[in-house]
mmCIF file of C-alpha atoms in Angstrom:
data_model
loop_
_atom_site.group_PDB
_atom_site.id
_atom_site.type_symbol
_atom_site.label_atom_id
_atom_site.label_comp_id
_atom_site.label_asym_id
_atom_site.label_seq_id
_atom_site.Cartn_x
_atom_site.Cartn_y
_atom_site.Cartn_z
ATOM 1 C CA MET X 30 -0.073 -0.146 0.079
ATOM 2 C CA VAL X 31 2.651 2.404 0.768
ATOM 3 C CA MET X 32 4.629 1.701 -2.302
ATOM 4 C CA GLU X 33 1.619 2.115 -4.440
ATOM 5 C CA ALA X 34 1.012 5.336 -2.772
ATOM 6 C CA LEU X 35 4.856 6.353 -3.557
ATOM 7 C CA VAL X 36 4.282 5.529 -7.043
ATOM 8 C CA TYR X 37 0.970 7.420 -7.407
ATOM 9 C CA ILE X 38 2.806 10.761 -5.810
ATOM 10 C CA LEU X 39 5.613 10.222 -7.971
ATOM 11 C CA THR X 40 3.503 10.009 -10.873
ATOM 12 C CA LEU X 41 1.794 13.105 -10.091
ATOM 13 C CA LEU X 42 5.062 15.139 -9.366
ATOM 14 C CA PHE X 43 6.689 13.994 -12.545
ATOM 15 C CA GLY X 44 3.504 15.029 -14.468
ATOM 16 C CA VAL X 45 3.529 18.428 -12.944
ATOM 17 C CA SER X 46 7.206 18.800 -13.793
ATOM 18 C CA THR X 47 6.614 17.315 -17.498
ATOM 19 C CA VAL X 48 3.496 20.015 -17.787
ATOM 20 C CA ILE X 49 5.901 22.904 -16.726
ATOM 21 C CA ILE X 50 8.788 21.573 -19.081
ATOM 22 C CA ILE X 51 6.549 21.679 -22.028
ATOM 23 C CA LYS X 52 4.782 24.772 -21.177
ATOM 24 C CA ASN X 53 7.885 26.688 -20.366
ATOM 25 C CA LYS X 54 9.552 24.901 -23.437
ATOM 26 C CA ARG X 55 12.428 24.108 -21.123
ATOM 27 C CA TYR X 56 13.271 21.015 -23.374
ATOM 28 C CA LYS X 57 14.877 23.585 -25.752
ATOM 29 C CA VAL X 58 17.148 25.113 -23.057
ATOM 30 C CA VAL X 59 18.224 21.704 -21.202
ATOM 31 C CA PRO X 60 17.226 19.081 -23.488
ATOM 32 C CA PHE X 61 18.744 15.905 -21.727
ATOM 33 C CA ILE X 62 17.398 16.384 -18.391
ATOM 34 C CA CYS X 63 13.863 17.122 -19.522
ATOM 35 C CA LEU X 64 14.016 14.038 -21.465
ATOM 36 C CA ASP X 65 14.881 12.102 -18.265
ATOM 37 C CA ILE X 66 11.881 13.836 -16.465
ATOM 38 C CA ILE X 67 9.493 12.925 -19.136
ATOM 39 C CA LEU X 68 10.666 9.510 -19.463
ATOM 40 C CA THR X 69 10.420 8.866 -15.837
ATOM 41 C CA PHE X 70 6.930 10.428 -15.774
ATOM 42 C CA ALA X 71 5.702 7.958 -18.542
ATOM 43 C CA GLY X 72 7.547 5.049 -16.408
ATOM 44 C CA PHE X 73 5.528 5.943 -13.469
ATOM 45 C CA ALA X 74 2.290 6.561 -15.186
ATOM 46 C CA ILE X 75 2.873 2.999 -16.815
ATOM 47 C CA THR X 76 3.482 1.547 -13.519
ATOM 48 C CA SER X 77 0.409 3.463 -12.055
ATOM 49 C CA PHE X 78 -1.835 1.881 -14.460
ATOM 50 C CA VAL X 79 -0.672 -1.470 -14.027
ATOM 51 C CA ILE X 80 -0.953 -1.288 -10.130
ATOM 52 C CA LEU X 81 -4.774 -0.038 -10.839
ATOM 53 C CA PHE X 82 -5.880 -2.372 -13.589
ATOM 54 C CA VAL X 83 -3.395 -5.411 -13.655
ATOM 55 C CA GLY X 84 -2.728 -6.119 -9.883
ATOM 56 C CA ASN X 85 0.446 -8.145 -10.447
ATOM 57 C CA GLU X 86 2.794 -7.540 -7.765
ATOM 58 C CA ALA X 87 5.771 -9.001 -9.413
ATOM 59 C CA LEU X 88 5.493 -6.822 -12.379
ATOM 60 C CA GLU X 89 4.648 -3.869 -10.149
ATOM 61 C CA ALA X 90 7.966 -4.468 -8.407
ATOM 62 C CA LEU X 91 9.868 -4.732 -11.717
ATOM 63 C CA LEU X 92 8.347 -1.706 -12.987
ATOM 64 C CA ILE X 93 9.053 0.438 -10.005
ATOM 65 C CA MET X 94 12.785 -0.808 -9.751
ATOM 66 C CA SER X 95 13.380 -0.259 -13.486
ATOM 67 C CA VAL X 96 11.832 3.244 -13.336
ATOM 68 C CA PHE X 97 14.173 4.134 -10.469
ATOM 69 C CA GLY X 98 17.077 2.492 -12.039
ATOM 70 C CA LEU X 99 16.494 4.346 -15.430
ATOM 71 C CA PHE X 100 16.237 7.587 -13.769
ATOM 72 C CA LEU X 101 19.404 7.376 -11.933
ATOM 73 C CA PHE X 102 21.216 6.249 -14.878
ATOM 74 C CA LEU X 103 19.966 9.021 -17.037
ATOM 75 C CA LEU X 104 20.897 11.594 -14.297
ATOM 76 C CA GLY X 105 24.533 9.990 -14.330
ATOM 77 C CA VAL X 106 24.460 10.252 -18.215
ATOM 78 C CA ASN X 107 23.366 13.820 -17.939
ATOM 79 C CA ASP X 108 26.266 14.539 -15.509
ATOM 80 C CA ILE X 109 28.675 12.943 -17.940
ATOM 81 C CA TYR X 110 27.049 14.673 -20.976
ATOM 82 C CA ALA X 111 27.405 18.021 -19.376
ATOM 83 C CA VAL X 112 31.148 17.431 -18.478
ATOM 84 C CA PHE X 113 31.981 16.532 -21.979
ATOM 85 C CA CYS X 114 29.728 18.851 -23.777
ATOM 86 C CA CYS X 115 30.282 22.058 -21.852
ATOM 87 C CA ASN X 116 33.567 23.045 -23.562
ATOM 88 C CA GLN X 117 32.980 26.742 -24.227
ATOM 89 C CA LYS X 118 34.839 28.785 -21.660
ATOM 90 C CA ILE X 119 32.947 31.863 -20.926
ATOM 91 C CA GLU X 120 32.645 34.754 -18.307
ATOM 92 C CA ALA X 121 29.335 34.702 -16.400
ATOM 93 C CA ILE X 122 27.894 36.713 -13.622
ATOM 94 C CA TYR X 123 27.372 34.852 -10.264
ATOM 95 C CA CYS X 124 23.745 35.255 -8.878
ATOM 96 C CA GLY X 125 23.872 33.162 -5.896
ATOM 97 C CA TYR X 126 22.741 29.613 -5.558
ATOM 98 C CA ASN X 127 19.956 26.983 -5.121
ATOM 99 C CA SER X 128 20.055 24.483 -2.416
ATOM 100 C CA TYR X 129 18.542 21.194 -2.214
ATOM 101 C CA PRO X 130 18.302 19.524 1.140
ATOM 102 C CA GLY X 131 18.593 15.827 1.032
ATOM 103 C CA ARG X 132 18.658 13.102 3.410
ATOM 104 C CA TYR X 133 20.935 12.533 6.398
ATOM 105 C CA GLY X 134 21.442 16.306 6.620
ATOM 106 C CA ILE X 135 23.520 16.597 3.064
ATOM 107 C CA THR X 136 22.417 19.549 1.015
ATOM 108 C CA SER X 137 23.537 20.156 -2.495
ATOM 109 C CA TYR X 138 24.330 23.457 -3.895
ATOM 110 C CA ALA X 139 23.803 24.678 -7.480
ATOM 111 C CA PRO X 140 25.289 28.038 -8.351
ATOM 112 C CA VAL X 141 23.164 30.257 -10.644
ATOM 113 C CA PHE X 142 24.632 32.458 -13.323
ATOM 114 C CA GLU X 143 23.563 35.123 -15.725
ATOM 115 C CA TYR X 144 25.319 35.286 -19.201
ATOM 116 C CA VAL X 145 24.868 36.098 -22.686
ATOM 117 C CA CYS X 146 25.633 33.738 -25.829
ATOM 118 C CA ASN X 147 24.737 34.346 -29.106
ATOM 119 C CA GLY X 148 22.791 37.600 -28.299
ATOM 120 C CA THR X 149 20.552 35.642 -25.830
ATOM 121 C CA ALA X 150 20.458 35.957 -22.186
ATOM 122 C CA TYR X 151 20.489 33.229 -19.815
ATOM 123 C CA HIS X 152 19.891 32.995 -15.999
ATOM 124 C CA GLU X 153 20.514 29.212 -15.216
ATOM 125 C CA GLN X 154 21.746 27.183 -12.581
ATOM 126 C CA THR X 155 24.700 25.009 -13.191
ATOM 127 C CA THR X 156 23.746 21.280 -14.207
ATOM 128 C CA LEU X 157 26.072 19.926 -11.615
ATOM 129 C CA THR X 158 26.336 20.740 -8.113
ATOM 130 C CA VAL X 159 29.393 21.864 -6.219
ATOM 131 C CA PRO X 160 30.454 21.896 -2.567
ATOM 132 C CA TYR X 161 29.596 24.770 -0.268
ATOM 133 C CA ARG X 162 33.041 25.669 0.393
ATOM 134 C CA LEU X 163 33.506 26.863 -3.086
ATOM 135 C CA LEU X 164 30.652 28.935 -3.089
ATOM 136 C CA ARG X 165 31.714 30.852 0.207
ATOM 137 C CA ARG X 166 34.533 32.135 -1.658
ATOM 138 C CA MET X 167 32.320 33.463 -4.798
ATOM 139 C CA THR X 168 30.780 36.904 -4.272
ATOM 140 C CA GLU X 169 27.325 37.675 -5.972
ATOM 141 C CA GLY X 170 27.724 40.399 -8.687
ATOM 142 C CA ASN X 171 31.098 39.083 -9.776
ATOM 143 C CA THR X 172 32.188 37.255 -13.101
ATOM 144 C CA TYR X 173 33.404 33.610 -13.166
ATOM 145 C CA PRO X 174 34.416 31.453 -15.837
ATOM 146 C CA ILE X 175 31.853 28.739 -16.514
ATOM 147 C CA TYR X 176 31.622 26.243 -19.363
ATOM 148 C CA ILE X 177 28.488 26.110 -21.616
ATOM 149 C CA HIS X 178 27.362 23.881 -24.175
ATOM 150 C CA SER X 179 27.796 25.430 -27.541
ATOM 151 C CA LYS X 180 24.739 24.109 -29.034
ATOM 152 C CA HIS X 181 22.477 24.177 -25.798
ATOM 153 C CA PRO X 182 23.975 27.277 -24.077
ATOM 154 C CA GLY X 183 21.296 26.896 -21.000
ATOM 155 C CA VAL X 184 23.429 24.006 -20.049
ATOM 156 C CA CYS X 185 26.313 25.124 -18.069
ATOM 157 C CA VAL X 186 28.831 23.854 -15.507
ATOM 158 C CA LEU X 187 31.180 25.351 -13.096
ATOM 159 C CA LYS X 188 34.028 22.771 -13.258
ATOM 160 C CA ARG X 189 34.507 20.192 -15.738
ATOM 161 C CA ARG X 190 34.848 17.194 -13.397
ATOM 162 C CA ILE X 191 32.866 13.890 -13.094
ATOM 163 C CA ARG X 192 31.838 14.124 -9.427
ATOM 164 C CA PHE X 193 31.803 10.930 -6.702
ATOM 165 C CA THR X 194 27.963 11.472 -6.740
ATOM 166 C CA THR X 195 27.734 10.601 -10.464
ATOM 167 C CA VAL X 196 29.513 7.224 -9.607
ATOM 168 C CA ILE X 197 26.960 6.587 -6.964
ATOM 169 C CA GLU X 198 24.134 7.559 -9.247
ATOM 170 C CA PHE X 199 25.375 4.634 -11.569
ATOM 171 C CA GLY X 200 25.873 2.283 -8.762
ATOM 172 C CA PHE X 201 22.439 2.962 -7.591
ATOM 173 C CA ALA X 202 21.077 2.463 -11.018
ATOM 174 C CA ILE X 203 22.760 -0.607 -11.592
ATOM 175 C CA MET X 204 21.636 -1.777 -8.161
ATOM 176 C CA PHE X 205 17.738 -1.084 -8.989
ATOM 177 C CA LEU X 206 18.082 -2.731 -12.498
ATOM 178 C CA VAL X 207 19.880 -5.710 -11.101
ATOM 179 C CA VAL X 208 17.324 -6.282 -8.319
ATOM 180 C CA ALA X 209 14.500 -5.662 -10.761
ATOM 181 C CA ILE X 210 15.749 -8.408 -13.013
ATOM 182 C CA LEU X 211 16.663 -10.773 -9.940
ATOM 183 C CA TRP X 212 12.953 -10.280 -8.513
ATOM 184 C CA GLN X 213 11.408 -11.157 -11.734
ATOM 185 C CA ARG X 214 13.440 -14.408 -12.148
ATOM 186 C CA SER X 215 12.656 -15.457 -8.733
#
């Protein structure tokens, strides 16, 4: 019962996110992460229909684990995509940061920058989060070098490094997918 409620809530949240992405045309600015959110919504929507109309617990578990695994895998791919594709160095104005509280008291921080590329002004947060100790040394209103994707300038990173959390995302993605496959075989 708890897992079904979680699936319904996640379907609703990812559905709202998908509507916002389409309404605001964010897929043109940050295409890969938008694709991840839309695919995750589709996966949870299919899982919700299976829960409501099929009632096969093994299939439900397979779908839930697969959707979580796919979501985490695509997040990891997005991180690596950002590191390798953001190769155009520009100067941008630091505007602060967005913080994302996580479990166990760990908070992630994504700096926000304003910059102009090809005549278009952007106000975007970086794709990859950074440690707070790095942000403490930055001053709002000052310019700092960042890296942007030349074809999708809304995708930017502060540092071109693969983070340890990306490795963890891939690890959990593989774990979810392996558990889903093993669960189906048993």
